[in-house]
Every structure is written in structure tokens, then in C-alpha cells.
PDB file of C-alpha atoms in Angstrom:
ATOM      1  CA  UNK G   7      83.745  71.304-111.711  1.00 49.00           C
ATOM      2  CA  UNK G   8      85.772  68.216-112.530  1.00 51.00           C
ATOM      3  CA  UNK G   9      87.473  67.861-109.129  1.00 51.00           C
ATOM      4  CA  UNK G  10      84.317  67.523-107.038  1.00 54.00           C
ATOM      5  CA  UNK G  11      83.406  69.696-104.104  1.00 79.00           C
ATOM      6  CA  UNK G  12      86.839  69.904-102.442  1.00 84.00           C
ATOM      7  CA  UNK G  13      90.240  69.967-104.127  1.00 88.00           C
ATOM      8  CA  UNK G  14      93.111  69.898-101.635  1.00 84.00           C
ATOM      9  CA  UNK G  15      96.721  70.517-102.627  1.00 90.00           C
ATOM     10  CA  UNK G  16      99.812  70.586-100.416  1.00 87.00           C
ATOM     11  CA  UNK G  17     103.252  71.827-101.375  1.00 91.00           C
ATOM     12  CA  UNK G  18     106.694  71.718 -99.852  1.00 88.00           C
ATOM     13  CA  UNK G  19     107.772  75.157 -98.611  1.00 87.00           C
ATOM     14  CA  UNK G  20     108.854  77.441-101.450  1.00 92.00           C
ATOM     15  CA  UNK G  21     109.953  81.070-101.723  1.00 94.00           C
ATOM     16  CA  UNK G  22     109.590  81.577-105.459  1.00 97.00           C
ATOM     17  CA  UNK G  23     106.397  81.597-107.490  1.00 97.00           C
ATOM     18  CA  UNK G  24     104.465  78.525-108.559  1.00 97.00           C
ATOM     19  CA  UNK G  25     101.651  78.141-111.094  1.00 98.00           C
ATOM     20  CA  UNK G  26      98.825  76.025-109.681  1.00 97.00           C
ATOM     21  CA  UNK G  27      95.566  74.835-111.211  1.00 97.00           C
ATOM     22  CA  UNK G  28      92.923  75.537-108.584  1.00 96.00           C
ATOM     23  CA  UNK G  29      90.080  73.856-110.453  1.00 94.00           C
ATOM     24  CA  UNK G  30      88.782  72.947-113.902  1.00 93.00           C
ATOM     25  CA  UNK G  31      85.278  73.589-115.216  1.00 89.00           C
ATOM     26  CA  UNK G  32      84.061  71.465-118.100  1.00 86.00           C
ATOM     27  CA  UNK G  33      80.958  71.621-120.233  1.00 82.00           C
ATOM     28  CA  UNK G  34      79.676  68.370-121.674  1.00 76.00           C
ATOM     29  CA  UNK G  35      77.756  69.400-124.762  1.00 70.00           C
ATOM     30  CA  UNK G  36      74.853  67.253-125.881  1.00 66.00           C
ATOM     31  CA  UNK G  37      75.612  67.998-129.526  1.00 66.00           C
ATOM     32  CA  UNK G  38      78.162  69.723-131.736  1.00 76.00           C
ATOM     33  CA  UNK G  39      75.687  72.575-132.091  1.00 72.00           C
ATOM     34  CA  UNK G  40      75.684  73.086-128.316  1.00 69.00           C
ATOM     35  CA  UNK G  41      79.474  72.888-128.203  1.00 73.00           C
ATOM     36  CA  UNK G  42      79.703  75.640-130.785  1.00 73.00           C
ATOM     37  CA  UNK G  43      77.632  78.051-128.731  1.00 80.00           C
ATOM     38  CA  UNK G  44      79.341  80.816-126.755  1.00 80.00           C
ATOM     39  CA  UNK G  45      78.277  80.771-123.093  1.00 82.00           C
ATOM     40  CA  UNK G  46      79.484  82.554-119.960  1.00 83.00           C
ATOM     41  CA  UNK G  47      79.180  80.769-116.632  1.00 84.00           C
ATOM     42  CA  UNK G  48      79.129  83.017-113.566  1.00 85.00           C
ATOM     43  CA  UNK G  49      80.653  81.880-110.269  1.00 89.00           C
ATOM     44  CA  UNK G  50      79.912  83.607-106.973  1.00 92.00           C
ATOM     45  CA  UNK G  51      82.267  83.609-104.010  1.00 94.00           C
ATOM     46  CA  UNK G  52      81.260  81.400-101.074  1.00 93.00           C
ATOM     47  CA  UNK G  53      81.335  82.861 -97.553  1.00 93.00           C
ATOM     48  CA  UNK G  54      84.163  80.825 -96.021  1.00 94.00           C
ATOM     49  CA  UNK G  55      83.272  81.861 -92.469  1.00 94.00           C
ATOM     50  CA  UNK G  56      79.800  80.403 -92.845  1.00 93.00           C
ATOM     51  CA  UNK G  57      81.212  77.352 -94.625  1.00 91.00           C
ATOM     52  CA  UNK G  58      83.722  76.741 -91.808  1.00 91.00           C
ATOM     53  CA  UNK G  59      80.975  76.956 -89.207  1.00 93.00           C
ATOM     54  CA  UNK G  60      78.706  74.578 -91.085  1.00 91.00           C
ATOM     55  CA  UNK G  61      81.413  72.019 -91.909  1.00 86.00           C
ATOM     56  CA  UNK G  62      83.716  72.334 -88.870  1.00 81.00           C
ATOM     57  CA  UNK G  63      86.649  73.400 -91.019  1.00 84.00           C
ATOM     58  CA  UNK G  64      89.168  76.194 -90.571  1.00 86.00           C
ATOM     59  CA  UNK G  65      89.944  77.538 -94.034  1.00 91.00           C
ATOM     60  CA  UNK G  66      91.342  81.031 -94.590  1.00 94.00           C
ATOM     61  CA  UNK G  67      90.570  82.937 -97.770  1.00 96.00           C
ATOM     62  CA  UNK G  68      93.664  82.971 -99.977  1.00 96.00           C
ATOM     63  CA  UNK G  69      94.962  86.562 -99.646  1.00 96.00           C
ATOM     64  CA  UNK G  70      94.811  88.630-102.801  1.00 95.00           C
ATOM     65  CA  UNK G  71      98.494  89.558-102.477  1.00 97.00           C
ATOM     66  CA  UNK G  72      99.504  85.868-102.363  1.00 97.00           C
ATOM     67  CA  UNK G  73      98.489  85.108-105.932  1.00 97.00           C
ATOM     68  CA  UNK G  74      97.768  86.483-109.359  1.00 97.00           C
ATOM     69  CA  UNK G  75      95.342  84.987-111.826  1.00 97.00           C
ATOM     70  CA  UNK G  76      97.147  83.408-114.764  1.00 97.00           C
ATOM     71  CA  UNK G  77      95.877  85.105-117.916  1.00 96.00           C
ATOM     72  CA  UNK G  78      93.821  82.740-120.052  1.00 93.00           C
ATOM     73  CA  UNK G  79      91.150  83.412-122.652  1.00 94.00           C
ATOM     74  CA  UNK G  80      87.721  83.561-121.069  1.00 95.00           C
ATOM     75  CA  UNK G  81      88.811  83.307-117.421  1.00 96.00           C
ATOM     76  CA  UNK G  82      88.404  86.377-115.232  1.00 95.00           C
ATOM     77  CA  UNK G  83      87.717  87.442-111.674  1.00 94.00           C
ATOM     78  CA  UNK G  84      84.788  89.729-110.958  1.00 90.00           C
ATOM     79  CA  UNK G  85      84.909  91.080-107.412  1.00 89.00           C
ATOM     80  CA  UNK G  86      84.580  88.081-105.101  1.00 89.00           C
ATOM     81  CA  UNK G  87      83.404  85.890-107.977  1.00 93.00           C
ATOM     82  CA  UNK G  88      84.620  84.760-111.365  1.00 94.00           C
ATOM     83  CA  UNK G  89      83.430  84.319-114.933  1.00 94.00           C
ATOM     84  CA  UNK G  90      84.225  81.500-117.322  1.00 93.00           C
ATOM     85  CA  UNK G  91      83.470  82.465-120.916  1.00 93.00           C
ATOM     86  CA  UNK G  92      83.361  79.429-123.184  1.00 90.00           C
ATOM     87  CA  UNK G  93      83.966  80.365-126.807  1.00 91.00           C
ATOM     88  CA  UNK G  94      82.498  78.181-129.562  1.00 91.00           C
ATOM     89  CA  UNK G  95      84.292  74.838-129.405  1.00 88.00           C
ATOM     90  CA  UNK G  96      85.650  75.328-125.869  1.00 88.00           C
ATOM     91  CA  UNK G  97      84.811  72.453-123.531  1.00 83.00           C
ATOM     92  CA  UNK G  98      87.038  73.175-120.493  1.00 90.00           C
ATOM     93  CA  UNK G  99      88.399  76.126-118.566  1.00 93.00           C
ATOM     94  CA  UNK G 100      91.178  75.973-116.004  1.00 95.00           C
ATOM     95  CA  UNK G 101      91.294  78.469-113.158  1.00 96.00           C
ATOM     96  CA  UNK G 102      95.038  78.862-112.634  1.00 97.00           C
ATOM     97  CA  UNK G 103      96.916  81.134-110.255  1.00 98.00           C
ATOM     98  CA  UNK G 104     100.542  82.004-109.675  1.00 98.00           C
ATOM     99  CA  UNK G 105     101.249  81.587-105.962  1.00 98.00           C
ATOM    100  CA  UNK G 106     103.859  83.670-104.158  1.00 97.00           C
ATOM    101  CA  UNK G 107     105.469  81.341-101.621  1.00 95.00           C
ATOM    102  CA  UNK G 108     106.746  84.241 -99.516  1.00 95.00           C
ATOM    103  CA  UNK G 109     103.159  85.242 -98.747  1.00 95.00           C
ATOM    104  CA  UNK G 110     101.983  81.853 -97.476  1.00 93.00           C
ATOM    105  CA  UNK G 111     101.888  80.986 -93.772  1.00 88.00           C
ATOM    106  CA  UNK G 112     102.510  77.252 -93.137  1.00 80.00           C
ATOM    107  CA  UNK G 113     100.087  77.342 -90.209  1.00 79.00           C
ATOM    108  CA  UNK G 114      97.157  78.324 -92.434  1.00 87.00           C
ATOM    109  CA  UNK G 115      94.886  76.255 -94.656  1.00 87.00           C
ATOM    110  CA  UNK G 116      94.070  78.594 -97.530  1.00 94.00           C
ATOM    111  CA  UNK G 117      91.119  78.282 -99.860  1.00 95.00           C
ATOM    112  CA  UNK G 118      89.217  79.874-102.664  1.00 95.00           C
ATOM    113  CA  UNK G 119      85.560  78.955-102.851  1.00 94.00           C
ATOM    114  CA  UNK G 120      83.023  79.412-105.620  1.00 94.00           C
ATOM    115  CA  UNK G 121      79.495  78.307-106.458  1.00 89.00           C
ATOM    116  CA  UNK G 122      77.827  78.377-109.860  1.00 88.00           C
ATOM    117  CA  UNK G 123      75.291  81.205-109.658  1.00 86.00           C
ATOM    118  CA  UNK G 124      74.456  81.456-113.374  1.00 81.00           C
ATOM    119  CA  UNK G 125      75.055  78.317-115.456  1.00 76.00           C
ATOM    120  CA  UNK G 126      74.079  80.131-118.678  1.00 73.00           C
ATOM    121  CA  UNK G 127      71.414  77.584-119.474  1.00 73.00           C
ATOM    122  CA  UNK G 128      73.694  74.607-118.936  1.00 68.00           C
ATOM    123  CA  UNK G 129      72.739  71.738-116.641  1.00 68.00           C
ATOM    124  CA  UNK G 130      74.993  71.516-113.587  1.00 71.00           C
ATOM    125  CA  UNK G 131      75.769  67.960-112.514  1.00 70.00           C
ATOM    126  CA  UNK G 132      74.712  67.028-108.987  1.00 65.00           C
ATOM    127  CA  UNK G 133      77.432  67.809-106.467  1.00 65.00           C
ATOM    128  CA  UNK G 134      79.481  69.747-109.014  1.00 70.00           C
ATOM    129  CA  UNK G 135      77.982  73.210-108.466  1.00 81.00           C
ATOM    130  CA  UNK G 136      80.553  74.299-105.871  1.00 87.00           C
ATOM    131  CA  UNK G 137      84.310  74.077-105.464  1.00 91.00           C
ATOM    132  CA  UNK G 138      86.463  74.575-102.385  1.00 93.00           C
ATOM    133  CA  UNK G 139      90.051  74.617-103.639  1.00 94.00           C
ATOM    134  CA  UNK G 140      92.544  74.538-100.790  1.00 93.00           C
ATOM    135  CA  UNK G 141      96.252  75.242-100.591  1.00 93.00           C
ATOM    136  CA  UNK G 142      98.551  74.254 -97.754  1.00 89.00           C
ATOM    137  CA  UNK G 143     102.274  74.132 -97.076  1.00 89.00           C
ATOM    138  CA  UNK G 144     103.593  70.798 -95.876  1.00 92.00           C
ATOM    139  CA  UNK G 145     105.402  70.843 -92.563  1.00 93.00           C
ATOM    140  CA  UNK G 146     108.798  69.145 -92.332  1.00 93.00           C
ATOM    141  CA  UNK G 147     107.436  65.865 -90.937  1.00 97.00           C
ATOM    142  CA  UNK G 148     105.007  65.331 -93.805  1.00 96.00           C
ATOM    143  CA  UNK G 149     105.588  62.212 -95.896  1.00 97.00           C
ATOM    144  CA  UNK G 150     105.205  58.447 -96.187  1.00 98.00           C
ATOM    145  CA  UNK G 151     106.666  56.322 -93.393  1.00 99.00           C
ATOM    146  CA  UNK G 152     107.228  52.631 -92.696  1.00 99.00           C
ATOM    147  CA  UNK G 153     105.863  51.747 -89.254  1.00 99.00           C
ATOM    148  CA  UNK G 154     107.630  48.982 -87.313  1.00 99.00           C
ATOM    149  CA  UNK G 155     107.411  47.874 -83.703  1.00 99.00           C
ATOM    150  CA  UNK G 156     105.091  46.169 -81.275  1.00 99.00           C
ATOM    151  CA  UNK G 157     101.542  46.529 -79.992  1.00 99.00           C
ATOM    152  CA  UNK G 158      99.931  45.048 -76.882  1.00 99.00           C
ATOM    153  CA  UNK G 159      96.185  45.045 -76.167  1.00 99.00           C
ATOM    154  CA  UNK G 160      95.707  44.467 -72.437  1.00 99.00           C
ATOM    155  CA  UNK G 161      92.184  43.102 -72.936  1.00 99.00           C
ATOM    156  CA  UNK G 162      92.673  40.767 -75.905  1.00 99.00           C
ATOM    157  CA  UNK G 163      95.925  38.991 -76.706  1.00 98.00           C
ATOM    158  CA  UNK G 164      94.603  38.061 -80.167  1.00 98.00           C
ATOM    159  CA  UNK G 165      94.937  41.706 -81.189  1.00 99.00           C
ATOM    160  CA  UNK G 166      98.524  42.487 -82.177  1.00 99.00           C
ATOM    161  CA  UNK G 167     100.558  44.778 -84.406  1.00 99.00           C
ATOM    162  CA  UNK G 168      99.396  45.205 -87.997  1.00 99.00           C
ATOM    163  CA  UNK G 169     102.757  43.948 -89.262  1.00 99.00           C
ATOM    164  CA  UNK G 170     101.947  40.507 -87.859  1.00 98.00           C
ATOM    165  CA  UNK G 171      99.181  40.298 -90.442  1.00 98.00           C
ATOM    166  CA  UNK G 172     101.169  41.902 -93.256  1.00 98.00           C
ATOM    167  CA  UNK G 173     104.159  39.613 -92.669  1.00 98.00           C
ATOM    168  CA  UNK G 174     101.914  36.580 -93.133  1.00 97.00           C
ATOM    169  CA  UNK G 175      99.492  37.792 -95.783  1.00 97.00           C
ATOM    170  CA  UNK G 176     100.699  41.120 -97.133  1.00 94.00           C
ATOM    171  CA  UNK G 177     102.561  39.729-100.127  1.00 95.00           C
ATOM    172  CA  UNK G 178      99.394  38.043-101.358  1.00 93.00           C
ATOM    173  CA  UNK G 179      97.407  41.233-100.734  1.00 91.00           C
ATOM    174  CA  UNK G 180      99.973  43.376-102.545  1.00 96.00           C
ATOM    175  CA  UNK G 181     100.780  45.181 -99.300  1.00 97.00           C
ATOM    176  CA  UNK G 182     103.885  43.549 -97.826  1.00 98.00           C
ATOM    177  CA  UNK G 183     105.164  44.431 -94.373  1.00 98.00           C
ATOM    178  CA  UNK G 184     106.002  46.845 -92.942  1.00 99.00           C
ATOM    179  CA  UNK G 185     102.853  48.927 -92.786  1.00 99.00           C
ATOM    180  CA  UNK G 186     103.066  52.294 -94.493  1.00 99.00           C
ATOM    181  CA  UNK G 187     101.237  55.354 -93.237  1.00 99.00           C
ATOM    182  CA  UNK G 188     101.279  58.927 -94.418  1.00 98.00           C
ATOM    183  CA  UNK G 189     101.862  61.812 -92.067  1.00 98.00           C
ATOM    184  CA  UNK G 190      99.624  64.475 -93.587  1.00 94.00           C
ATOM    185  CA  UNK G 191     100.062  68.115 -92.642  1.00 90.00           C
ATOM    186  CA  UNK G 192      97.063  69.646 -90.898  1.00 86.00           C
ATOM    187  CA  UNK G 193      98.917  72.595 -89.329  1.00 83.00           C
ATOM    188  CA  UNK G 194     102.438  73.939 -88.929  1.00 82.00           C
ATOM    189  CA  UNK G 195     103.081  71.512 -86.049  1.00 91.00           C
ATOM    190  CA  UNK G 196     100.600  68.659 -86.539  1.00 93.00           C
ATOM    191  CA  UNK G 197     100.144  65.701 -88.866  1.00 95.00           C
ATOM    192  CA  UNK G 198      97.335  63.203 -89.123  1.00 96.00           C
ATOM    193  CA  UNK G 199      98.318  59.554 -89.551  1.00 98.00           C
ATOM    194  CA  UNK G 200      96.572  58.360 -92.720  1.00 97.00           C
ATOM    195  CA  UNK G 201      96.358  54.850 -94.176  1.00 98.00           C
ATOM    196  CA  UNK G 202      96.913  55.159 -97.909  1.00 97.00           C
ATOM    197  CA  UNK G 203      98.386  51.661 -98.076  1.00 98.00           C
ATOM    198  CA  UNK G 204      95.705  49.117 -97.192  1.00 98.00           C
ATOM    199  CA  UNK G 205      92.160  50.427 -96.685  1.00 97.00           C
ATOM    200  CA  UNK G 206      92.534  54.141 -97.321  1.00 96.00           C
ATOM    201  CA  UNK G 207      91.366  56.390 -94.496  1.00 95.00           C
ATOM    202  CA  UNK G 208      92.101  57.465 -90.946  1.00 97.00           C
ATOM    203  CA  UNK G 209      92.592  54.082 -89.312  1.00 95.00           C
ATOM    204  CA  UNK G 210      95.011  52.373 -86.944  1.00 97.00           C
ATOM    205  CA  UNK G 211      95.185  48.889 -88.425  1.00 98.00           C
ATOM    206  CA  UNK G 212      95.714  45.787 -86.292  1.00 99.00           C
ATOM    207  CA  UNK G 213      96.073  42.027 -86.631  1.00 99.00           C
ATOM    208  CA  UNK G 214      93.067  40.171 -85.207  1.00 99.00           C
ATOM    209  CA  UNK G 215      94.126  36.544 -84.851  1.00 98.00           C
ATOM    210  CA  UNK G 216      95.313  36.383 -88.464  1.00 97.00           C
ATOM    211  CA  UNK G 217      92.772  38.772 -89.979  1.00 98.00           C
ATOM    212  CA  UNK G 218      93.183  42.426 -90.851  1.00 98.00           C
ATOM    213  CA  UNK G 219      91.182  44.735 -88.623  1.00 98.00           C
ATOM    214  CA  UNK G 220      91.307  48.167 -87.019  1.00 98.00           C
ATOM    215  CA  UNK G 221      90.216  49.987 -83.900  1.00 98.00           C
ATOM    216  CA  UNK G 222      86.968  51.791 -84.679  1.00 96.00           C
ATOM    217  CA  UNK G 223      86.939  55.554 -84.136  1.00 98.00           C
ATOM    218  CA  UNK G 224      90.641  55.687 -83.358  1.00 99.00           C
ATOM    219  CA  UNK G 225      93.445  57.242 -85.380  1.00 98.00           C
ATOM    220  CA  UNK G 226      96.351  59.473 -84.477  1.00 98.00           C
ATOM    221  CA  UNK G 227      97.047  63.150 -84.819  1.00 97.00           C
ATOM    222  CA  UNK G 228     100.661  63.858 -83.837  1.00 98.00           C
ATOM    223  CA  UNK G 229     102.011  67.199 -82.638  1.00 98.00           C
ATOM    224  CA  UNK G 230     105.717  68.101 -82.889  1.00 98.00           C
ATOM    225  CA  UNK G 231     107.805  70.857 -81.325  1.00 97.00           C
ATOM    226  CA  UNK G 232     109.472  72.535 -84.335  1.00 94.00           C
ATOM    227  CA  UNK G 233     112.409  73.744 -82.229  1.00 96.00           C
ATOM    228  CA  UNK G 234     113.354  70.333 -80.807  1.00 98.00           C
ATOM    229  CA  UNK G 235     111.526  67.858 -83.095  1.00 98.00           C
ATOM    230  CA  UNK G 236     110.069  66.232 -79.985  1.00 99.00           C
ATOM    231  CA  UNK G 237     106.681  64.596 -80.256  1.00 99.00           C
ATOM    232  CA  UNK G 238     104.844  66.637 -77.629  1.00 99.00           C
ATOM    233  CA  UNK G 239     101.314  65.277 -77.937  1.00 99.00           C
ATOM    234  CA  UNK G 240      99.024  62.840 -79.689  1.00 99.00           C
ATOM    235  CA  UNK G 241      95.246  62.936 -79.889  1.00 98.00           C
ATOM    236  CA  UNK G 242      92.460  60.920 -81.439  1.00 98.00           C
ATOM    237  CA  UNK G 243      91.381  62.062 -84.890  1.00 97.00           C
ATOM    238  CA  UNK G 244      87.799  61.078 -84.012  1.00 97.00           C
ATOM    239  CA  UNK G 245      87.661  63.136 -80.811  1.00 97.00           C
ATOM    240  CA  UNK G 246      89.513  63.254 -77.531  1.00 97.00           C
ATOM    241  CA  UNK G 247      87.744  61.120 -76.454  1.00 98.00           C
ATOM    242  CA  UNK G 248      85.621  59.670 -79.243  1.00 98.00           C
ATOM    243  CA  UNK G 249      82.062  58.508 -78.589  1.00 98.00           C
ATOM    244  CA  UNK G 250      83.380  55.034 -77.710  1.00 98.00           C
ATOM    245  CA  UNK G 251      85.625  56.669 -75.024  1.00 99.00           C
ATOM    246  CA  UNK G 252      88.828  56.014 -76.960  1.00 99.00           C
ATOM    247  CA  UNK G 253      91.528  58.654 -76.689  1.00 99.00           C
ATOM    248  CA  UNK G 254      95.232  58.843 -77.511  1.00 99.00           C
ATOM    249  CA  UNK G 255      98.111  59.672 -75.184  1.00 99.00           C
ATOM    250  CA  UNK G 256     101.881  59.643 -75.318  1.00 99.00           C
ATOM    251  CA  UNK G 257     103.747  57.093 -73.244  1.00 99.00           C
ATOM    252  CA  UNK G 258     106.255  59.300 -71.382  1.00 98.00           C
ATOM    253  CA  UNK G 259     108.743  56.420 -71.182  1.00 98.00           C
ATOM    254  CA  UNK G 260     109.318  56.696 -74.938  1.00 99.00           C
ATOM    255  CA  UNK G 261     111.937  58.816 -76.682  1.00 99.00           C
ATOM    256  CA  UNK G 262     109.088  60.458 -78.608  1.00 99.00           C
ATOM    257  CA  UNK G 263     111.486  62.150 -80.970  1.00 99.00           C
ATOM    258  CA  UNK G 264     111.949  62.867 -84.667  1.00 99.00           C
ATOM    259  CA  UNK G 265     115.562  62.596 -85.848  1.00 99.00           C
ATOM    260  CA  UNK G 266     116.071  65.124 -88.636  1.00 98.00           C
ATOM    261  CA  UNK G 267     119.257  63.375 -89.820  1.00 98.00           C
ATOM    262  CA  UNK G 268     117.696  59.944 -90.307  1.00 98.00           C
ATOM    263  CA  UNK G 269     114.061  61.085 -90.646  1.00 98.00           C
ATOM    264  CA  UNK G 270     112.959  58.488 -88.115  1.00 99.00           C
ATOM    265  CA  UNK G 271     110.276  59.035 -85.480  1.00 99.00           C
ATOM    266  CA  UNK G 272     110.756  56.967 -82.317  1.00 99.00           C
ATOM    267  CA  UNK G 273     107.505  56.934 -80.367  1.00 99.00           C
ATOM    268  CA  UNK G 274     105.460  55.171 -77.710  1.00 99.00           C
ATOM    269  CA  UNK G 275     101.774  55.882 -77.336  1.00 99.00           C
ATOM    270  CA  UNK G 276      98.577  54.574 -75.788  1.00 99.00           C
ATOM    271  CA  UNK G 277      94.952  54.092 -76.672  1.00 99.00           C
ATOM    272  CA  UNK G 278      92.897  54.708 -73.550  1.00 99.00           C
ATOM    273  CA  UNK G 279      89.357  53.351 -73.257  1.00 99.00           C
ATOM    274  CA  UNK G 280      87.778  53.797 -69.806  1.00 99.00           C
ATOM    275  CA  UNK G 281      84.563  52.073 -70.899  1.00 98.00           C
ATOM    276  CA  UNK G 282      86.612  48.867 -71.215  1.00 99.00           C
ATOM    277  CA  UNK G 283      89.548  49.423 -68.834  1.00 99.00           C
ATOM    278  CA  UNK G 284      87.890  51.139 -65.903  1.00 98.00           C
ATOM    279  CA  UNK G 285      90.943  51.489 -63.663  1.00 98.00           C
ATOM    280  CA  UNK G 286      93.100  54.584 -64.135  1.00 98.00           C
ATOM    281  CA  UNK G 287      95.011  55.365 -66.293  1.00 98.00           C
ATOM    282  CA  UNK G 288      92.559  53.390 -68.510  1.00 99.00           C
ATOM    283  CA  UNK G 289      95.219  52.193 -70.972  1.00 99.00           C
ATOM    284  CA  UNK G 290      93.908  49.457 -73.217  1.00 99.00           C
ATOM    285  CA  UNK G 291      96.568  49.328 -75.946  1.00 99.00           C
ATOM    286  CA  UNK G 292     100.245  50.292 -76.083  1.00 99.00           C
ATOM    287  CA  UNK G 293     102.450  50.846 -79.137  1.00 99.00           C
ATOM    288  CA  UNK G 294     106.246  51.010 -79.228  1.00 99.00           C
ATOM    289  CA  UNK G 295     107.253  51.999 -82.748  1.00 99.00           C
ATOM    290  CA  UNK G 296     109.716  53.500 -85.172  1.00 99.00           C
ATOM    291  CA  UNK G 297     108.414  55.396 -88.172  1.00 99.00           C
ATOM    292  CA  UNK G 298     111.013  55.502 -90.944  1.00 99.00           C
ATOM    293  CA  UNK G 299     110.653  58.063 -93.718  1.00 99.00           C
ATOM    294  CA  UNK G 300     110.260  56.550 -97.188  1.00 99.00           C
ATOM    295  CA  UNK G 301     109.597  59.637 -99.294  1.00 97.00           C
ATOM    296  CA  UNK G 302     107.023  62.301-100.060  1.00 93.00           C
ATOM    297  CA  UNK G 303     103.401  61.290-100.246  1.00 91.00           C
TER     298      UNK G 303
END
């Protein structure tokens, strides 16, 4: 499987049909003689319920009425599994489906999941024997945003907003201010805040006396009310609270609102850390920001 264990794809809402490549299987032949052999690789369906339990995920099996397999030579479904028949000279097979957008629920994270059960004598590369291919519909807040505003750490005045670092050093780093984060759909009403601009990962970046840094085990998940576009809650991606006692909370003095006309989120939020700030309400750090939509991620 060329994509690795998990292949995640998100799409803007659609009501027509869309052809999607769920995964690609490739055979790397050791010789031209091997390449010119006909082989059939058998894939067995993975129990998603057991997978979800083991990996703390919440995938739903892609319903059979939500897609049809795109006809291709050598690619077929067999019950809950699939077969990939490589003719002589074939080195890759794409598993492609036609999705029906009217059958997809934006609140669900859909998946198909297969494991190689019969490699037909071929050697399966380590970590490439399974594929979880997921499909999700982006909610309306999904996208790339420029973050501007202020940050105050009540325990350390050397820690300030990430844009203080980027304004001084970002041009040299190739990441000029303002900071860009992605709001990534995780449900119909929630987005995780993801750094795809500087480090890459779920981080809330900060300036530490002229050096780039971040708060360990702290990143935002933001929940919106779809009827009003209000930001109704935030929580810590790493746990509420995380092991280091850090949690996220909205500052109720903020507008905490998404403006659909301008695509700007105006928000105030806290990082609480009672292990450091012992007095209630345990607020260590405060942000007052605007997130301005730049485009799709």
C-alpha cells in the first residue's frame, strides 16, 4: 500500500458524485520475470469496531449505498474483502470508488479498512500490510487562517504571542508573520487547530524571549454552533486536562464568534494550569485573537 497505514481525505460538501482513489497497491518486482507473472493479492476487511477500540478512533464503515467501485481490470470486491489481480506487466492497482455526496453525513468519519491476507508469494513491506482509508466532509469553518492578536502568560513575561517571534525572524525562516494555522474538521461542529506552517503538528506556538517555542501538551479543539456561528467551547487536544494539568477554556468576555461574511473568527481563550497557578480559576495564559480565513487547506 503506497499511502501507508492511514490515508485521510476531506472534501467540501457535495451533492453530486465524485470519483476518489481510496488507496494504491504496488508490487515492486525484483526482476522483469517477476513483473511478468500474474498474481492475485487477497485483502480481508478489518473489523473497524475492534480497530476503533484499540486505537481510540471513531471511524464508521463507509456504507455500501454511499459508493460504487469504479470498474478497473483486476480490481474487485469479495464480500467484506477485495482482490487485486496483477496481470503480467502490471505494477500498480488503484482502488477507486464513486462517492455519492447525498449519502454522506458530515458528522461521520467514514473508512474502508483492509489487510493483506494472501500476498500471493510477494513480500509485504513492513507497515504496508494494512490500509485505513478515511473519508470526511469538511465543515464550513475548515480552512487555513492567519492568527493575529495578543498573548499574556501570567507566570512568565518572556513568553508572548508567536507573531512576536515571526515578525522578527519569520522572514529568514521562510515563515513571515502572521502565524498561519489550519482549522481541520474532526466533526460536524468541531475543528482542531493544526500547525502546518512552522513545525507541523498540534501545537500552540509561542515566542520565548526571541526564540520559537510552544506549550507542551496543549493545542486547541474549537466547537462552533452551526446555527449562530458562535464559538461555544474549546478544549485541549491532549486531554481536558492533559497530564501536565493544562486545559483550554473560553474567555466569556470575548465575542467568540465566526463572521460568515468576512470569514473571521474573533475569540478569547485561556490555558489553565492548576499545577502552576494554584488559585482559581487557574488561568496561566490568555489569548485575544482574530483568525482571518486565507483559503482552503
